[in-house]
Short mmCIF file of C-alpha atoms in Angstrom, two decimals:
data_model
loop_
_atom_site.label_atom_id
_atom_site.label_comp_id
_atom_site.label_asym_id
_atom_site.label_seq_id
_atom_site.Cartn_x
_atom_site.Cartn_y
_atom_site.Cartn_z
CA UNK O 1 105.06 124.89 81.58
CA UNK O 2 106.93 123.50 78.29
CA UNK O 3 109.47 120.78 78.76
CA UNK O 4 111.69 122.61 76.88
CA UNK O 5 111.52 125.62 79.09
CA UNK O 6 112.91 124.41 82.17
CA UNK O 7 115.57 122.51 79.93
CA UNK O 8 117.08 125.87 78.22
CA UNK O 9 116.97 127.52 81.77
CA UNK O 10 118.88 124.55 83.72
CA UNK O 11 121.23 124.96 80.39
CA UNK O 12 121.02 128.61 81.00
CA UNK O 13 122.11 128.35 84.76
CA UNK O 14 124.93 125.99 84.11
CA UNK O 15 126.37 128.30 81.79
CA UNK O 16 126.66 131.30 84.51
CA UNK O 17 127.97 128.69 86.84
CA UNK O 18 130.14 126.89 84.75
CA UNK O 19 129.09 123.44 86.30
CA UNK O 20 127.54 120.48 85.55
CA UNK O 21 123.59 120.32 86.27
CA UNK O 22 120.56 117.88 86.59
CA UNK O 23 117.33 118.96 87.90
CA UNK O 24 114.80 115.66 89.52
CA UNK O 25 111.72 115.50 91.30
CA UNK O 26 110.80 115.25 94.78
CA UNK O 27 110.37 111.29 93.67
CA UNK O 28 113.77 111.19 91.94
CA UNK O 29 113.06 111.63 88.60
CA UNK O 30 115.18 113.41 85.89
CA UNK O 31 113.29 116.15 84.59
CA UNK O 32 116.61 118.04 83.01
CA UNK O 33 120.33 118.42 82.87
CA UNK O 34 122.69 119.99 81.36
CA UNK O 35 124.85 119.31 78.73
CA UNK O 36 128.44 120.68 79.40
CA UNK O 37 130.02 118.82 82.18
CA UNK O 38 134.06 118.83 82.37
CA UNK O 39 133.48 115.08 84.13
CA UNK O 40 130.56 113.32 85.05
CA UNK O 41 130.59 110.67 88.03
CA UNK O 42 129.61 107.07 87.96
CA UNK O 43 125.99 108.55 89.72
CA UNK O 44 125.62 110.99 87.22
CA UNK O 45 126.10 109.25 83.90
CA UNK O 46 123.74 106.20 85.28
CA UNK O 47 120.89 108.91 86.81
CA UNK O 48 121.32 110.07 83.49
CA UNK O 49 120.71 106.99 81.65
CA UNK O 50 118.37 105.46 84.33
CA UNK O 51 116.29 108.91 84.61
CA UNK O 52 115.56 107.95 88.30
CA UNK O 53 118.06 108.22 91.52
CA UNK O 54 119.00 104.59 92.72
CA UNK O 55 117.87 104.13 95.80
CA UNK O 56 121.54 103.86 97.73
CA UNK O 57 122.33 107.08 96.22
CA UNK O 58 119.01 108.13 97.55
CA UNK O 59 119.54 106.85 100.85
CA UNK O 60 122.91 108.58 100.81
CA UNK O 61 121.03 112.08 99.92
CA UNK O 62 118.35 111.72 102.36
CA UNK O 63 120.72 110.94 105.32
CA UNK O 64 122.16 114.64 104.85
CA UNK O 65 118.89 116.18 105.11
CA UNK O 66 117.63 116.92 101.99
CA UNK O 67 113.94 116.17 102.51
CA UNK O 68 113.51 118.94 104.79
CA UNK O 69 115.94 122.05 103.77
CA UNK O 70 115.02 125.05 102.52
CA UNK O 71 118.58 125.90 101.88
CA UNK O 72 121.56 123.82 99.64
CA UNK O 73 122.30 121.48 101.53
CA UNK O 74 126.38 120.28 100.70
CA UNK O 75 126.48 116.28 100.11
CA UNK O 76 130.00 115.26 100.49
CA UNK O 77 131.35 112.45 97.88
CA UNK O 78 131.04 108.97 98.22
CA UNK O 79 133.61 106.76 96.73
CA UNK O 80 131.60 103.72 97.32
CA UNK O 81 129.05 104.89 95.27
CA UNK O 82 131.65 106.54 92.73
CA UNK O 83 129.90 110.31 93.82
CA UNK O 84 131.51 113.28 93.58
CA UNK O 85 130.74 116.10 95.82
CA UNK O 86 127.53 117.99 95.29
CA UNK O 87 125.59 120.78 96.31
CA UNK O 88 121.33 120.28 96.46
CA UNK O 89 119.64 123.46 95.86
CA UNK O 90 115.79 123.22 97.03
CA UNK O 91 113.29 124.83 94.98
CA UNK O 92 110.42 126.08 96.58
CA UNK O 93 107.58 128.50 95.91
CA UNK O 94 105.77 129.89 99.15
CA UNK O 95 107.09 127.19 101.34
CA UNK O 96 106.04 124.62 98.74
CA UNK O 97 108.58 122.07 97.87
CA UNK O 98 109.01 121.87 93.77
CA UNK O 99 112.18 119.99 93.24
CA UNK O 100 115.94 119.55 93.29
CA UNK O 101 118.36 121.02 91.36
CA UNK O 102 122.16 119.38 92.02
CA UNK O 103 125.44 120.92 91.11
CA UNK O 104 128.20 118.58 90.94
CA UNK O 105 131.89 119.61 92.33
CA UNK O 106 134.67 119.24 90.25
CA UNK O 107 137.37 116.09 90.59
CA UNK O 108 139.87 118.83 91.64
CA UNK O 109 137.75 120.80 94.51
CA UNK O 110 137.77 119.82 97.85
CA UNK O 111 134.64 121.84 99.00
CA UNK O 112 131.80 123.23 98.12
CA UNK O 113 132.79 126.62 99.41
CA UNK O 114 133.25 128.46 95.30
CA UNK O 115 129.30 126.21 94.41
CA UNK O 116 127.98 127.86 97.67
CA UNK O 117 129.59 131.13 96.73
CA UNK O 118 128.24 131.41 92.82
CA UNK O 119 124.60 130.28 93.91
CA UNK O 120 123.43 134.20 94.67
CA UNK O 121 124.12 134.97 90.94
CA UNK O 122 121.76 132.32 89.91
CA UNK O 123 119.11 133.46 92.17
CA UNK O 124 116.81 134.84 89.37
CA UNK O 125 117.10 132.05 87.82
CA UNK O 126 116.15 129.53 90.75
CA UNK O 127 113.02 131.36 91.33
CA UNK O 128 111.76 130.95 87.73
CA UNK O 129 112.81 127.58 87.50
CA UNK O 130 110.50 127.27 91.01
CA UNK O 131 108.00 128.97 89.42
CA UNK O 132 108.00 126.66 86.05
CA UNK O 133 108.09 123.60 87.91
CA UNK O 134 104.52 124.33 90.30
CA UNK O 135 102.72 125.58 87.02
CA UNK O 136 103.68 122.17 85.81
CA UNK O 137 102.16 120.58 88.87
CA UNK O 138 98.50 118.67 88.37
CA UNK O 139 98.04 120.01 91.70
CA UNK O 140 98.64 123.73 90.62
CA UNK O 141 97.45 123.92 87.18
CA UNK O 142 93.83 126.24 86.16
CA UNK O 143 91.69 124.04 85.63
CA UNK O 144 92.92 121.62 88.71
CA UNK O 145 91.87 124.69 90.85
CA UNK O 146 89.13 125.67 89.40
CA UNK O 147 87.44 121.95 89.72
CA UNK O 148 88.58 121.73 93.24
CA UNK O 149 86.81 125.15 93.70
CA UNK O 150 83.85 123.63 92.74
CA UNK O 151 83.81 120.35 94.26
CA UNK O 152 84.39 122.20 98.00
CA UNK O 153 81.51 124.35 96.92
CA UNK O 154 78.94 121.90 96.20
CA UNK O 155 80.15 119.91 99.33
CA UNK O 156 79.43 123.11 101.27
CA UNK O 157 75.80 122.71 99.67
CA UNK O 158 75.56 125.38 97.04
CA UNK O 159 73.17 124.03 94.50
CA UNK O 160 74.68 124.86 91.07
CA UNK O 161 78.15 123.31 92.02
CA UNK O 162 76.31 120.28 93.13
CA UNK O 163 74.74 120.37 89.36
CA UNK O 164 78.19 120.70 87.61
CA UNK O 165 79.63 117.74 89.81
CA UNK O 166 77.15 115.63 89.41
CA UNK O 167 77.63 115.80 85.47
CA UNK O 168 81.45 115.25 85.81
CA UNK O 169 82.52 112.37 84.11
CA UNK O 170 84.48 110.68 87.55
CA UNK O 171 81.24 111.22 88.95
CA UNK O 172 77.49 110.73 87.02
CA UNK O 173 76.82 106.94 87.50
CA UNK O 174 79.40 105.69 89.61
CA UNK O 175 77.25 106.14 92.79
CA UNK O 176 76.65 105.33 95.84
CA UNK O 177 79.82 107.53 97.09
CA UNK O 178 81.12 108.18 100.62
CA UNK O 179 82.91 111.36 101.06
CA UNK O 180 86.14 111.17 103.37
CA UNK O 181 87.93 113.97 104.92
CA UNK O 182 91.78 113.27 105.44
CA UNK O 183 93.25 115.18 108.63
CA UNK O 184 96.88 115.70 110.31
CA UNK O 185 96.16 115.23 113.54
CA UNK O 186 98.89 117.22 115.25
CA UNK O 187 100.02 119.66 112.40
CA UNK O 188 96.52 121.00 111.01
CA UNK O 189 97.05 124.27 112.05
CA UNK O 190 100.81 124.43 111.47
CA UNK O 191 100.75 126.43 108.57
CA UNK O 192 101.88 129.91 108.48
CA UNK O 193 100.79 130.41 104.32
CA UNK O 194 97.51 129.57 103.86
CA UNK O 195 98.07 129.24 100.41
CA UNK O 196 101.32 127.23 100.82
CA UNK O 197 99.18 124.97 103.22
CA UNK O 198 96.41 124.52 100.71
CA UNK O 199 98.50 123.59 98.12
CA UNK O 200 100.45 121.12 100.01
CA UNK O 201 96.84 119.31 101.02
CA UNK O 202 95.96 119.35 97.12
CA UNK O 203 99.21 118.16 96.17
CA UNK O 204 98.91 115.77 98.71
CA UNK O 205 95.72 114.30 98.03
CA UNK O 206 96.19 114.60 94.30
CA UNK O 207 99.19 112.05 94.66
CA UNK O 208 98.03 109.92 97.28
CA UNK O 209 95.07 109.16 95.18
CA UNK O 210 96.65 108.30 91.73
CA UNK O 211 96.08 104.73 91.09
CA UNK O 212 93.03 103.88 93.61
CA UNK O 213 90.19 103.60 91.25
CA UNK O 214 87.91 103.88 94.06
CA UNK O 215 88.82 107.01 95.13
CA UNK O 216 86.82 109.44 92.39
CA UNK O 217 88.24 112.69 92.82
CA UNK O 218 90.11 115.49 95.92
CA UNK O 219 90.69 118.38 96.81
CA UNK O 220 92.99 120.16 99.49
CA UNK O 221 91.74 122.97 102.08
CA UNK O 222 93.99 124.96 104.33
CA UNK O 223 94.07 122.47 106.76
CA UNK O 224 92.33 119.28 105.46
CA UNK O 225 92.10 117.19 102.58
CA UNK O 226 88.61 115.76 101.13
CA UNK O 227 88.40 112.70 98.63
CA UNK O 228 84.80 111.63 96.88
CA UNK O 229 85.29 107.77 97.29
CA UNK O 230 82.85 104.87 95.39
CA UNK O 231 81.05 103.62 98.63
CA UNK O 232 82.74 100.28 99.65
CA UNK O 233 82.57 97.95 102.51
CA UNK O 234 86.09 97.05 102.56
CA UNK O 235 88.97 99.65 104.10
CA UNK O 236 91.66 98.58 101.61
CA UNK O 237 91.73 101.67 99.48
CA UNK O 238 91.21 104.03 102.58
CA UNK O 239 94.08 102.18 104.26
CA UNK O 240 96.33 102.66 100.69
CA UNK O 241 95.42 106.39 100.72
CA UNK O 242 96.28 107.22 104.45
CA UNK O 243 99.89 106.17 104.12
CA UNK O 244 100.14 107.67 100.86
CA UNK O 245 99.00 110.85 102.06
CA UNK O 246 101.29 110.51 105.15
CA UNK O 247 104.47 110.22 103.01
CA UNK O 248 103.15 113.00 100.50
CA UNK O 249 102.24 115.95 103.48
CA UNK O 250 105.78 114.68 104.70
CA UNK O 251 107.98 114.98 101.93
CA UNK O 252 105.87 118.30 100.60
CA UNK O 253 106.00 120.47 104.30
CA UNK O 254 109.16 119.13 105.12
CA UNK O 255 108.04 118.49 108.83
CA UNK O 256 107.40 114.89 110.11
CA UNK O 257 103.77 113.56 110.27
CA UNK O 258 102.71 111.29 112.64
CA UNK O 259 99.13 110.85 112.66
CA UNK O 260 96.95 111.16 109.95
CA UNK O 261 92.92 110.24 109.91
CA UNK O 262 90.55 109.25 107.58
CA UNK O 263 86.88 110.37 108.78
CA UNK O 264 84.23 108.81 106.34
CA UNK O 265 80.99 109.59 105.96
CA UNK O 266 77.87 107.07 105.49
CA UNK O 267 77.28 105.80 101.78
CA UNK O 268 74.77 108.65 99.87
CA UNK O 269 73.19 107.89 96.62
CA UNK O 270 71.87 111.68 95.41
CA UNK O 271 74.43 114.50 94.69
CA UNK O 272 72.53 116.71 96.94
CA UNK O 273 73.74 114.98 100.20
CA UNK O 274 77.17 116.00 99.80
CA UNK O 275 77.03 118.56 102.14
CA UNK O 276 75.56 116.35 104.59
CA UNK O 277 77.65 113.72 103.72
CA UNK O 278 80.89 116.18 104.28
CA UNK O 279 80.08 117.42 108.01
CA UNK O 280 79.68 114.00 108.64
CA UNK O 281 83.27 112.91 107.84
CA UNK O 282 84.22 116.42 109.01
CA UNK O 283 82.54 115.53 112.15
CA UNK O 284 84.44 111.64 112.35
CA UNK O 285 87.59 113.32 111.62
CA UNK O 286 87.43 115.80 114.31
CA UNK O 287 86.42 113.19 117.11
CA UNK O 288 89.23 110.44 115.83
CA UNK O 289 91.87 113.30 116.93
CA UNK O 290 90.70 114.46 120.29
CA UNK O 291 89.88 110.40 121.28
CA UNK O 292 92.66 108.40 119.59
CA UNK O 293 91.36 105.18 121.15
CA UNK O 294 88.74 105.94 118.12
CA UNK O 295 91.70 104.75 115.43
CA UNK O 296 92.91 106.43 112.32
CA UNK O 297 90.10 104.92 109.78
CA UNK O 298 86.70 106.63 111.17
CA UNK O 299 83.30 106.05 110.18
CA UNK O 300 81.08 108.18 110.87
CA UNK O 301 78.88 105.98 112.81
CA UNK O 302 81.22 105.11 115.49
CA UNK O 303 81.89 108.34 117.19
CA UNK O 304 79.38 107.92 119.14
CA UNK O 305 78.63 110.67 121.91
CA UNK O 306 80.14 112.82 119.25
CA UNK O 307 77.93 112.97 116.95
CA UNK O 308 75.64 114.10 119.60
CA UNK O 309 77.94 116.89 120.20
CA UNK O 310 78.77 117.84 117.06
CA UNK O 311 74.78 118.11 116.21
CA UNK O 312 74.28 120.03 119.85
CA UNK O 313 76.63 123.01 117.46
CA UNK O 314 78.43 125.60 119.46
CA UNK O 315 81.07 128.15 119.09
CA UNK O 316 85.03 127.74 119.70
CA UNK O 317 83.90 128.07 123.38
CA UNK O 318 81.25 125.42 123.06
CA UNK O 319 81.93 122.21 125.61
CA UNK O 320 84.68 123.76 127.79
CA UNK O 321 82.76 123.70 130.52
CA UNK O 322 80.59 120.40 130.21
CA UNK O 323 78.44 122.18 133.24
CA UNK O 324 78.08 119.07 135.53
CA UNK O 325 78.66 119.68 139.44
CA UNK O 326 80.27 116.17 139.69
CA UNK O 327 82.44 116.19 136.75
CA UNK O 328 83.73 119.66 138.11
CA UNK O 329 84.13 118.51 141.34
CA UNK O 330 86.24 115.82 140.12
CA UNK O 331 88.27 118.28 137.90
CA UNK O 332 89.18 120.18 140.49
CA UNK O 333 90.39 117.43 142.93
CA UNK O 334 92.06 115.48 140.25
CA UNK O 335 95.34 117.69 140.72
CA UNK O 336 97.95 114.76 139.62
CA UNK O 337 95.65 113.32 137.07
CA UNK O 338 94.61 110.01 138.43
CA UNK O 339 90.93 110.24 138.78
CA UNK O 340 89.59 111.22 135.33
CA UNK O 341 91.20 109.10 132.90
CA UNK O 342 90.48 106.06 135.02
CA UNK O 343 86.97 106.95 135.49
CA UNK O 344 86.99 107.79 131.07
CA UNK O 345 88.74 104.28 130.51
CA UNK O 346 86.64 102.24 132.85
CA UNK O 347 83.40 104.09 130.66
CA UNK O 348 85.11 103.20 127.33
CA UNK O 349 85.80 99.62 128.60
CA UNK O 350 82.64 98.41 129.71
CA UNK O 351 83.45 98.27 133.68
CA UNK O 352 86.36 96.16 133.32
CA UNK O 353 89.19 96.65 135.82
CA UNK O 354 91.55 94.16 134.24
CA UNK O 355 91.26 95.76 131.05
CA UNK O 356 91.82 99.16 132.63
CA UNK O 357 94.75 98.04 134.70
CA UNK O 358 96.23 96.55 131.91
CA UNK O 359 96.16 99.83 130.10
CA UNK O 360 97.32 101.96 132.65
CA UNK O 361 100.11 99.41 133.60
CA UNK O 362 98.96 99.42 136.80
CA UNK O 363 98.00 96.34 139.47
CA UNK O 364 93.82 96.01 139.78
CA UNK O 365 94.13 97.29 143.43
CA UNK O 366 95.23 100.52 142.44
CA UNK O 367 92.09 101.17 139.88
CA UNK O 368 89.79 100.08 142.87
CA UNK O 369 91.73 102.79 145.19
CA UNK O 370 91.10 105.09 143.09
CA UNK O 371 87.52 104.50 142.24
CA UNK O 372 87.04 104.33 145.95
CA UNK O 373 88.81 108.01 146.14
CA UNK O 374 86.17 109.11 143.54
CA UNK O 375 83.17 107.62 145.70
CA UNK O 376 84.38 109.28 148.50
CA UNK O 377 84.35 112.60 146.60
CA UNK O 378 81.23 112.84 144.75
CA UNK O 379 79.25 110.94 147.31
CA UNK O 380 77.42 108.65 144.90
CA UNK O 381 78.75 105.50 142.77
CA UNK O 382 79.81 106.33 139.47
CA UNK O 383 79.72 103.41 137.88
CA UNK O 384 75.53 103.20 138.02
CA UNK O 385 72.92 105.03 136.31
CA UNK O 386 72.22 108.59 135.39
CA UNK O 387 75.62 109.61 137.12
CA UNK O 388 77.92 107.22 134.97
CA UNK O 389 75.63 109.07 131.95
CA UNK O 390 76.56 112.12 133.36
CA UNK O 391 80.15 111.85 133.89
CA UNK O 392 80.78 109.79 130.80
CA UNK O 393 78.96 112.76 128.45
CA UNK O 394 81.33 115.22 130.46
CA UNK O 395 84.67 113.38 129.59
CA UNK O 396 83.62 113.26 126.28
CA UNK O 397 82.34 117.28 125.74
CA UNK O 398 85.99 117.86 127.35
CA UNK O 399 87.36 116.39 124.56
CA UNK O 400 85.69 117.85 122.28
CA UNK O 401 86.42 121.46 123.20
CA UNK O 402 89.17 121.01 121.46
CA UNK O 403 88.68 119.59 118.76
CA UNK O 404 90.06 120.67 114.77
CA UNK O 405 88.51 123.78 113.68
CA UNK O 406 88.35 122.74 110.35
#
């Protein structure tokens, strides 16, 4: 896209509609306007100057919905902040949020009703204008795809796209690298475009990435995001990236997002382990969203019992039944859900009631009732040996059944 392309078409649509114009990003940022405007506003004139919305104009914007339409939304004026009445039109390609073009009422008008009314005249228009703003997008361009093609193939091991990364400039000598895999917990599998969802991750990434040296390069799947990161003790840059990427997947799907995890792999020094290096994080992402008590910054390492899992393989199917007579017997005894999640906690714990109780918000002397209630059941302790093994291995193979498929 050429600057001066989107500029002659916002000129182009303020013409048919015979109003004033500015088109920003999904930051706030003036990327065009138009010139003719019978009167300007106080908002307008300083956006104009400033070339970024102030934030209590912002605030005012956002508070009528803005981040999440996928129609013009009407913003009613503001006299405090000297704003005429405007109309936001979003532009969006495939469910993929672009930009904002506004369209300022007149001093006379007292709705938006004749804006609302002209919009379906522009509609040819809008959708180029769309269309010129994602070809402008880092995210979106060629060559952007075509690398991300590449990196996703050599993590998925295929040896010529391991050669070509391993010669890319972000990448020959800046090992040891740890490769990271950046999941939405709860909407991974929310997306009805898989196209639209893969370019959201990308876009995602992309931005949540600008400015942290350490992170090397990403890329965006369907459901998952994966960033080449220098190896580093320290979680700083992880930490800087996860809420990055939360605002990003946010304010690009237009849907709130409340949990997002980083699953890491272990440091590798040689190109060639990427693949390995990319189940593993796969792997740490996966068991951080089916056992939250695992946090939201994963290494690979700590899953645990997972990794076990995870290595044991296994279709969609795998793990739903963990096959142990006492964890079944439990399960199907456990009507209110009392017994299990005690019995999980007390494993995850280390024995301790207080901590357990504490968790649960319930007195001591209820835990012990109910671990008696489970004795009584299964006929044997569960707090000793090979049936604490067994029952703590269950628990965990029930979670992950249903884990990501990602």
């Amino acid at each position: 896209m050429q600057q001066q392309d989107v500029e002659q078409l916002v000129e182009r649509v303020a013409l048919k509609l015979g109003r004033g114009l500015s088109l920003e990003d999904l930051d706030g940022v003036l990327l065009a306007y138009s010139s003719n405007q019978s009167h300007a506003d106080r908002v307008r004139v300083n956006f104009l100057l400033s070339k970024r919305v102030p934030l209590d104009v912002s605030a005012w914007q956002l508070s009528h919905g803005i981040a999440t339409a996928v129609r013009p939304v009407v913003v009613p004026a503001n006299q405090e902040l000297g704003m005429l009445g405007r109309v936001c039109v979003p532009l969006m390609v495939r469910g993929f949020r672009v930009g904002y073009l506004w369209v300022q009422q007149d001093v006379e008008e007292q709705s938006a009703t004749a804006i609302l009314a002209q919009l379906p005249d522009v509609r040819d228009e809008l959708e180029l204008l769309s269309a010129l703003l994602l070809d402008s997008n880092t995210a979106e361009s060629e060559f952007r795809r075509s690398r991300e093609r590449e990196f996703l193939a050599a993590c998925a091991g295929e040896v010529n796209a391991v050669s070509e990364v391993a010669g890319w400039k972000e990448v020959q000598g800046r090992g040891p690298w740890q490769l990271v895999t950046v999941l939405d917990a709860d909407g991974w599998a929310a997306g009805t475009d898989p196209i639209a969802s893969t370019l959201i991750h990308r876009s995602a990434a992309l931005q949540a990435t600008i400015g942290v040296d350490a992170a090397l390069f990403s890329a965006g799947t369907e459901t998952h995001a994966v960033v080449l990161f220098r190896e580093s003790k320290g979680r700083a840059d992880h930490a800087q990236v996860l809420v990055h990427y939360q605002l990003e997947l946010a304010k690009r799907s237009g849907r709130p997002v409340h949990r997002i995890i980083l699953g890491a792999s272990e440091g590798f020094a040689k190109p060639r382990e990427l693949a390995e290096a990319y189940r593993q994080s796969r792997q740490a992402a996966q068991a951080a969203a089916v056992d939250p008590q695992l946090g939201e910054l994963v290494d690979c390492r700590a899953t645990g019992m997972y990794q076990l899992l995870a290595s044991a393989g296994g279709g969609a199917g795998a793990w739903g039944d963990p096959g142990s007579v006492y964890f079944r017997t439990l399960q199907e005894q456990d009507r209110n859900d009392e017994l299990l999640p005690v019995l999980e906690l007390l494993y995850d714990n280390d024995g301790s009631v207080q901590d357990v109780a504490s968790r649960l918000h319930l007195h001591r002397s209820s835990i012990y009732n109910r671990l008696g209630r489970i004795r009584r059941l299964l006929g044997v302790d569960p707090l000793k040996g090979m049936v604490r093994l067994e029952l703590h291995a269950a628990l965990k193979a029930r979670r992950w059944a249903g884990r990501p498929r990602i």
